[in-house]
């Protein structure tokens, strides 16, 4: 009997993992251009951290968390999202004392016990970023600009940016009342979940997937018409700075996020490329979160993107790596020479593959083809005797005689590469 993996927990295999590495590399490069540093926080946190930050009445905390009691009787949870842990670390290590403005990014697995379906996994991966310490909407616009820059850098024209404002706790409380009253008049049309949530979390009815709720809320009052002066100005200035930065966006006043801690600016990057219109990245401002978690009164804004979904957007592109050089050796003495060259070339940055089994030349050449090596070097008895062999360019189909010296081979293999990129 073999043991299989757990449902909803995936392996990312060679062939696919190169795409993930590319996404992570682009994220690091782009985020660091904007002054962000990486932070790595644990997967396991105290359950109360998520209950307090994400909100007791959210789907995540109500039914999707991987929570258990450990051997020391502590209630712990495998993180369902990244922001809470990052903010816990931010407070615990007093990062605000080092610099009042902190820009952090993270990447890694998250866990939610959801019904497994296409594109939804119980272990999924997110890349996210957080800025703390700035209320000025300039930073809202910069975070959004960076996120759009990341997708542009991946060569994607989608997803598109949609923004909204959920206001501060004051204007949101007022809006919640207005919306609750509206929903009371539509109770018959709402799904069970939404009917139950009218009192605790009426905003969720606006992004409920059920068609009845969609129809019932089609002319629900807009949150943007219920912002107080401060929140309305913040939203207008965010839009202004997005325009200054040249970052295109549209407004979606029905957008509410599934997490309670969002205030003011919320946003999603949406695409129709994955079937139904859906978000690949989302986030918002959370001005009350740090103090809710027992930290100082410091504002914050951030986002997270689903790496599985970003990888699907890159489905057409091939990121598989191929070696610079394949060395085919015939006979024991030639294998020594091949292994010597291979080891020396690898040490100075040339990727080299070979055949480990001493098979026939034909079979070694097949292996070189399979690797899609850029160059092949054949070392047989004759070549070994004269100390020279032929370096074959697999793409050009040409070959060039070369002595078996590391320098010569390096120049020929890497020199061509450099000319190409010039
Ligand atoms: Zn407000
Ligand atoms: Zn509903």
Coordinates of C-alpha atoms and ligand atoms in Angstrom, one line a residue:
X1 CA 0.0 0.0 0.0
X2 CA 1.4 3.4 -1.0
X3 CA 0.6 6.5 1.0
X4 CA -0.9 9.4 -0.9
X5 CA -0.9 13.1 -0.1
X6 CA -3.8 14.8 1.8
X7 CA -6.7 16.1 -0.3
X8 CA -6.2 19.8 -1.0
X9 CA -2.5 19.7 -0.3
X10 CA -0.5 19.7 -3.5
X11 CA 3.0 18.9 -4.6
X12 CA 4.7 21.4 -6.9
X13 CA 6.9 19.4 -9.2
X14 CA 9.8 20.2 -11.4
X15 CA 8.4 21.5 -14.6
X16 CA 5.8 23.6 -12.7
X17 CA 8.1 24.8 -9.9
X18 CA 10.2 26.9 -12.3
X19 CA 7.1 29.1 -12.9
X20 CA 6.7 29.6 -9.1
X21 CA 10.4 30.5 -8.7
X22 CA 10.0 33.0 -11.5
X23 CA 6.9 34.6 -9.8
X24 CA 8.8 34.8 -6.5
X25 CA 11.9 36.2 -8.1
X26 CA 9.9 39.0 -9.9
X27 CA 8.1 39.7 -6.6
X28 CA 11.3 40.1 -4.7
X29 CA 12.9 42.3 -7.4
X30 CA 9.9 44.6 -7.8
X31 CA 9.1 44.9 -4.1
X32 CA 12.7 45.7 -3.3
X33 CA 12.6 48.5 -5.9
X34 CA 9.9 50.1 -3.6
X35 CA 12.0 49.6 -0.4
X36 CA 10.3 46.5 1.0
X37 CA 12.2 43.9 3.1
X38 CA 11.2 40.3 3.5
X39 CA 9.9 39.0 6.8
X40 CA 9.5 35.3 7.6
X41 CA 7.0 34.4 10.3
X42 CA 5.8 31.0 11.6
X43 CA 3.0 29.0 10.0
X44 CA 1.6 28.2 13.5
X45 CA 0.2 31.0 15.7
X46 CA -2.1 31.2 18.7
X47 CA -5.7 30.8 17.6
X48 CA -6.7 34.0 19.3
X49 CA -4.5 36.0 17.0
X50 CA -6.7 35.2 14.0
X51 CA -10.0 35.4 16.0
X52 CA -9.1 38.9 17.1
X53 CA -7.6 40.2 13.8
X54 CA -9.7 38.6 11.1
X55 CA -12.9 38.8 13.1
X56 CA -15.1 36.2 14.8
X57 CA -18.0 36.5 12.4
X58 CA -16.0 35.8 9.2
X59 CA -16.2 32.6 7.2
X60 CA -12.5 32.1 7.8
X61 CA -12.7 32.1 11.6
X62 CA -16.1 30.5 11.8
X63 CA -15.5 27.4 9.7
X64 CA -12.2 27.4 7.7
X65 CA -9.3 27.4 10.1
X66 CA -7.0 24.5 10.8
X67 CA -7.1 24.8 14.6
X68 CA -6.1 22.2 17.1
X69 CA -5.0 21.9 20.7
X70 CA -1.3 20.9 20.9
X71 CA 0.3 18.6 23.5
X72 CA 0.8 21.5 25.9
X73 CA -3.0 22.3 25.8
X74 CA -2.4 25.5 23.7
X75 CA -5.0 26.4 21.1
X76 CA -3.1 26.9 17.9
X77 CA -4.0 27.6 14.3
X78 CA -2.2 27.1 11.0
X79 CA -2.2 30.6 9.5
X80 CA -5.2 31.2 7.1
X81 CA -3.6 34.4 5.8
X82 CA -0.4 36.4 6.3
X83 CA -1.2 39.8 7.7
X84 CA -2.1 38.8 11.2
X85 CA 1.2 37.0 11.8
X86 CA 3.3 39.8 10.2
X87 CA 1.5 42.4 12.4
X88 CA 2.0 40.2 15.5
X89 CA 5.7 40.1 14.8
X90 CA 5.8 43.8 14.0
X91 CA 4.3 44.6 17.4
X92 CA 6.4 41.9 19.3
X93 CA 9.7 43.2 17.9
X94 CA 8.7 46.9 18.1
X95 CA 9.7 47.4 14.4
X96 CA 8.0 50.8 14.5
X97 CA 10.7 51.9 17.0
X98 CA 13.4 51.2 14.4
X99 CA 11.6 53.1 11.7
X100 CA 8.2 54.7 11.9
X101 CA 7.5 53.6 8.3
X102 CA 7.9 49.8 7.8
X103 CA 7.6 48.1 4.5
X104 CA 7.5 44.3 4.6
X105 CA 6.7 41.4 2.2
X106 CA 6.3 37.7 2.8
X107 CA 5.6 34.6 0.8
X108 CA 4.6 31.1 1.8
X109 CA 1.8 28.6 2.4
X110 CA -1.5 29.4 4.1
X111 CA -4.2 26.9 5.2
X112 CA -8.0 26.9 5.1
X113 CA -10.3 24.0 5.5
X114 CA -12.5 24.8 2.4
X115 CA -14.5 22.4 0.2
X116 CA -11.8 21.3 -2.3
X117 CA -12.7 22.5 -5.8
X118 CA -10.9 23.5 -9.0
X119 CA -8.3 26.1 -8.2
X120 CA -9.1 26.0 -4.4
X121 CA -6.7 24.2 -2.2
X122 CA -6.5 23.7 1.5
X123 CA -2.8 24.5 1.4
X124 CA -2.4 27.5 -0.9
X125 CA 0.3 30.0 -1.3
X126 CA 0.4 33.7 -1.0
X127 CA 2.8 36.6 -1.6
X128 CA 1.9 39.7 0.3
X129 CA 3.2 43.1 1.3
X130 CA 2.4 45.4 4.2
X131 CA 3.2 49.1 4.9
X132 CA 2.7 50.5 8.4
X133 CA 3.1 54.0 9.7
X134 CA 1.6 56.0 6.9
X135 CA -2.0 57.5 6.8
X136 CA -1.3 59.6 3.7
X137 CA -3.1 58.2 0.7
X138 CA 0.2 58.6 -1.2
X139 CA 1.1 55.2 0.2
X140 CA -2.2 53.6 -0.8
X141 CA -1.4 54.7 -4.4
X142 CA 2.1 53.5 -4.2
X143 CA 1.2 50.0 -2.9
X144 CA -1.3 49.7 -5.7
X145 CA 1.2 51.0 -8.3
X146 CA 3.7 48.4 -7.1
X147 CA 1.2 45.6 -7.3
X148 CA 0.3 46.6 -10.9
X149 CA 4.0 46.9 -11.7
X150 CA 4.5 43.3 -10.5
X151 CA 1.9 42.0 -12.9
X152 CA 3.2 44.1 -15.8
X153 CA 6.7 42.7 -15.0
X154 CA 5.3 39.2 -15.4
X155 CA 4.2 40.2 -18.9
X156 CA 0.4 40.2 -18.1
X157 CA -1.9 42.8 -19.4
X158 CA -4.6 41.5 -16.9
X159 CA -5.6 41.6 -14.1
X160 CA -7.2 45.0 -13.8
X161 CA -7.3 47.1 -10.6
X162 CA -10.6 47.8 -8.9
X163 CA -10.8 50.0 -5.8
X164 CA -13.3 51.0 -3.1
X165 CA -13.4 52.6 0.3
X166 CA -15.0 50.9 3.3
X167 CA -14.6 54.1 5.4
X168 CA -13.4 54.2 9.0
X169 CA -15.3 52.4 11.9
X170 CA -17.4 55.6 12.3
X171 CA -18.8 55.9 8.8
X172 CA -18.9 52.2 8.4
X173 CA -21.1 51.8 11.4
X174 CA -23.5 54.3 9.9
X175 CA -23.4 52.6 6.5
X176 CA -23.9 49.2 8.2
X177 CA -27.1 50.5 9.7
X178 CA -28.3 51.8 6.3
X179 CA -27.4 48.6 4.6
X180 CA -29.0 46.4 7.4
X181 CA -32.3 48.3 7.0
X182 CA -32.1 47.8 3.2
X183 CA -31.5 44.1 3.7
X184 CA -34.4 43.7 6.1
X185 CA -36.6 44.7 3.2
X186 CA -35.1 41.9 1.1
X187 CA -34.9 39.1 3.7
X188 CA -37.0 36.6 1.6
X189 CA -34.6 36.8 -1.3
X190 CA -31.4 36.3 0.7
X191 CA -29.6 33.0 1.1
X192 CA -29.4 31.4 4.6
X193 CA -25.9 32.6 5.2
X194 CA -26.7 36.2 4.4
X195 CA -29.9 36.2 6.4
X196 CA -28.0 35.0 9.4
X197 CA -25.3 37.6 8.8
X198 CA -27.6 40.6 8.4
X199 CA -27.1 41.4 12.1
X200 CA -23.4 40.5 12.5
X201 CA -21.9 41.3 9.1
X202 CA -24.4 42.7 6.6
X203 CA -21.6 43.9 4.2
X204 CA -20.9 40.3 3.2
X205 CA -24.3 40.2 1.4
X206 CA -22.8 42.5 -1.2
X207 CA -20.2 39.9 -2.3
X208 CA -22.3 36.8 -1.8
X209 CA -22.0 34.4 -4.8
X210 CA -25.7 33.3 -4.7
X211 CA -27.8 34.6 -7.5
X212 CA -30.7 35.5 -5.2
X213 CA -28.4 37.7 -3.1
X214 CA -26.9 39.3 -6.2
X215 CA -30.3 40.3 -7.5
X216 CA -31.5 41.4 -4.1
X217 CA -28.6 43.7 -3.5
X218 CA -28.3 45.1 -7.1
X219 CA -29.5 48.5 -6.0
X220 CA -28.2 48.4 -2.4
X221 CA -27.0 51.8 -1.1
X222 CA -23.3 52.5 -1.9
X223 CA -20.7 52.7 0.8
X224 CA -19.1 55.6 -1.1
X225 CA -22.2 57.7 -0.6
X226 CA -21.9 57.2 3.2
X227 CA -18.2 58.2 3.8
X228 CA -17.6 61.0 6.3
X229 CA -15.5 64.0 5.2
X230 CA -12.1 62.5 6.2
X231 CA -12.7 59.2 4.5
X232 CA -14.1 60.8 1.4
X233 CA -11.1 63.0 1.1
X234 CA -8.8 60.1 1.7
X235 CA -10.5 58.2 -1.2
X236 CA -10.4 61.2 -3.5
X237 CA -6.7 61.7 -2.8
X238 CA -5.9 58.0 -3.4
X239 CA -7.5 58.3 -6.8
X240 CA -5.6 61.5 -7.5
X241 CA -2.2 59.9 -6.7
X242 CA -3.1 56.8 -8.8
X243 CA -3.7 59.2 -11.7
X244 CA -0.4 61.0 -10.9
X245 CA 1.5 57.7 -10.9
X246 CA -0.2 56.6 -14.2
X247 CA -1.9 53.6 -12.6
X248 CA -5.2 52.7 -14.3
X249 CA -8.1 51.7 -12.0
X250 CA -11.8 51.5 -11.8
X251 CA -14.2 51.9 -8.9
X252 CA -16.2 49.0 -7.6
X253 CA -18.4 50.2 -4.7
X254 CA -19.8 46.7 -4.0
X255 CA -16.4 45.3 -3.1
X256 CA -16.1 44.2 0.5
X257 CA -13.3 42.1 1.7
X258 CA -13.8 38.9 3.7
X259 CA -11.8 40.3 6.6
X260 CA -13.2 42.6 9.3
X261 CA -10.0 44.6 9.8
X262 CA -10.1 46.6 6.6
X263 CA -10.7 50.4 6.8
X264 CA -10.9 52.9 4.0
X265 CA -9.1 51.8 0.8
X266 CA -9.8 48.3 -0.3
X267 CA -8.8 46.8 -3.7
X268 CA -8.8 43.8 -5.9
X269 CA -6.9 42.8 -9.0
X270 CA -9.5 41.0 -11.1
X271 CA -9.4 39.0 -14.3
X272 CA -11.7 37.1 -16.5
X273 CA -8.8 34.9 -17.7
X274 CA -9.6 32.2 -15.2
X275 CA -13.2 31.6 -16.1
X276 CA -15.6 33.7 -14.1
X277 CA -14.5 37.2 -13.1
X278 CA -12.3 36.6 -10.1
X279 CA -9.6 38.2 -7.9
X280 CA -5.9 37.2 -8.1
X281 CA -4.7 39.7 -5.5
X282 CA -6.6 41.8 -3.0
X283 CA -6.0 43.9 0.0
X284 CA -6.7 47.1 1.8
X285 CA -6.0 49.5 4.6
X286 CA -6.2 48.3 8.2
X287 CA -5.8 51.4 10.3
X288 CA -7.1 49.7 13.5
X289 CA -5.5 46.3 13.3
X290 CA -2.2 47.1 15.1
X291 CA -3.9 48.6 18.0
X292 CA -6.6 45.9 18.0
X293 CA -3.7 43.4 18.5
X294 CA -2.5 45.3 21.5
X295 CA 0.1 47.4 19.6
X296 CA 0.4 51.2 19.3
X297 CA -2.0 53.2 17.2
X298 CA -0.3 52.8 13.9
X299 CA -2.0 52.6 10.5
X300 CA -1.3 50.0 7.9
X301 CA -2.1 48.9 4.3
X302 CA -1.3 45.7 2.5
X303 CA -2.3 43.0 0.0
X304 CA -1.9 39.3 -0.7
X305 CA -2.0 37.5 -4.0
X306 CA -2.7 33.8 -4.6
X307 CA 0.4 32.2 -6.2
X308 CA -1.6 29.3 -7.6
X309 CA -3.8 31.8 -9.5
X310 CA -0.9 33.9 -10.7
X311 CA 0.7 30.7 -12.0
X312 CA -2.5 29.9 -13.9
X313 CA -2.3 33.3 -15.6
X314 CA 1.2 32.3 -16.8
X315 CA 0.0 28.9 -18.1
X316 CA 1.2 29.6 -21.7
X317 CA 4.7 30.4 -20.8
X318 CA 7.5 27.9 -20.4
X319 CA 10.0 28.5 -17.6
X320 CA 11.8 25.1 -17.8
X321 CA 15.5 25.6 -17.5
X322 CA 18.0 23.9 -19.8
X323 CA 21.7 23.3 -19.2
X324 CA 24.4 25.4 -21.0
X325 CA 26.3 22.3 -21.9
X326 CA 25.9 18.5 -22.1
X327 CA 29.1 16.5 -22.1
X328 CA 29.0 13.0 -23.7
X329 CA 31.9 10.8 -22.8
X330 CA 32.8 7.4 -24.3
X331 CA 35.0 5.1 -22.2
X332 CA 36.5 5.3 -18.7
X333 CA 39.4 7.7 -19.4
X334 CA 37.1 10.0 -21.2
X335 CA 34.7 10.0 -18.3
X336 CA 37.4 11.2 -16.0
X337 CA 38.1 14.1 -18.4
X338 CA 34.4 14.8 -18.7
X339 CA 33.9 14.8 -15.0
X340 CA 36.9 17.0 -14.4
X341 CA 35.6 19.6 -16.9
X342 CA 32.1 19.4 -15.7
X343 CA 33.1 20.0 -12.0
X344 CA 35.4 22.9 -13.0
X345 CA 32.8 24.5 -15.3
X346 CA 30.0 24.2 -12.7
X347 CA 32.2 26.0 -10.1
X348 CA 32.5 29.0 -12.4
X349 CA 28.9 29.3 -13.3
X350 CA 28.2 27.0 -16.3
X351 CA 25.3 24.6 -15.9
X352 CA 26.4 21.2 -17.1
X353 CA 24.6 17.8 -17.5
X354 CA 26.0 14.5 -18.4
X355 CA 25.1 10.8 -18.5
X356 CA 26.0 8.8 -15.4
X357 CA 25.6 5.3 -16.8
X358 CA 28.3 5.2 -19.6
X359 CA 25.7 4.5 -22.2
X360 CA 26.2 4.5 -26.0
X361 CA 26.9 7.7 -27.9
X362 CA 23.4 7.5 -29.5
X363 CA 21.7 7.2 -26.1
X364 CA 23.8 10.0 -24.6
X365 CA 22.9 12.3 -27.6
X366 CA 19.2 11.5 -27.0
X367 CA 19.7 12.5 -23.4
X368 CA 21.3 15.8 -24.4
X369 CA 18.2 16.5 -26.7
X370 CA 15.9 15.7 -23.8
X371 CA 17.7 18.3 -21.6
X372 CA 17.6 20.7 -24.5
X373 CA 21.2 21.6 -23.8
X374 CA 22.5 24.7 -25.7
X375 CA 25.9 23.0 -26.4
X376 CA 27.1 19.4 -26.5
X377 CA 30.7 18.3 -26.2
X378 CA 31.7 14.8 -27.2
X379 CA 34.8 13.2 -25.6
X380 CA 35.8 9.9 -27.1
X381 CA 39.2 8.0 -27.2
X382 CA 40.4 9.9 -30.2
X383 CA 39.5 13.4 -28.8
X384 CA 41.1 12.4 -25.5
X385 CA 44.3 11.5 -27.3
X386 CA 44.7 14.8 -29.1
X387 CA 43.2 16.9 -26.2
X388 CA 40.6 18.5 -28.4
X389 CA 37.0 17.9 -29.3
X390 CA 34.0 19.5 -31.0
X391 CA 31.7 21.8 -29.2
X392 CA 28.3 21.6 -31.0
X393 CA 25.8 24.4 -30.8
X394 CA 22.5 22.6 -30.7
X395 CA 20.4 25.6 -31.8
X396 CA 22.7 26.8 -34.7
X397 CA 23.7 23.2 -35.7
X398 CA 27.3 24.4 -36.1
X399 CA 30.4 23.0 -34.4
X400 CA 33.7 24.4 -33.4
X401 CA 36.9 22.7 -32.4
X402 CA 38.0 23.4 -28.8
X403 CA 40.8 22.3 -26.5
X404 CA 39.7 20.7 -23.2
X405 CA 40.4 23.7 -21.2
X406 CA 37.9 25.3 -18.8
X407 CA 38.7 28.8 -20.1
X408 CA 38.1 28.0 -23.8
X409 CA 34.9 26.2 -23.1
X410 CA 33.6 28.8 -20.8
X411 CA 34.2 31.6 -23.3
X412 CA 32.6 29.6 -26.1
X413 CA 29.5 28.6 -24.1
X414 CA 29.0 31.8 -22.1
X415 CA 30.4 34.2 -24.8
X416 CA 27.7 33.3 -27.2
X417 CA 25.1 33.8 -24.5
X418 CA 26.3 37.3 -23.7
X419 CA 26.3 38.3 -27.4
X420 CA 22.7 37.1 -27.6
X421 CA 21.5 39.4 -24.8
X422 CA 23.4 42.4 -26.0
Ligands
LIG1 ZN1 -14.9 57.6 8.1
LIG2 ZN1 -26.1 35.3 0.3

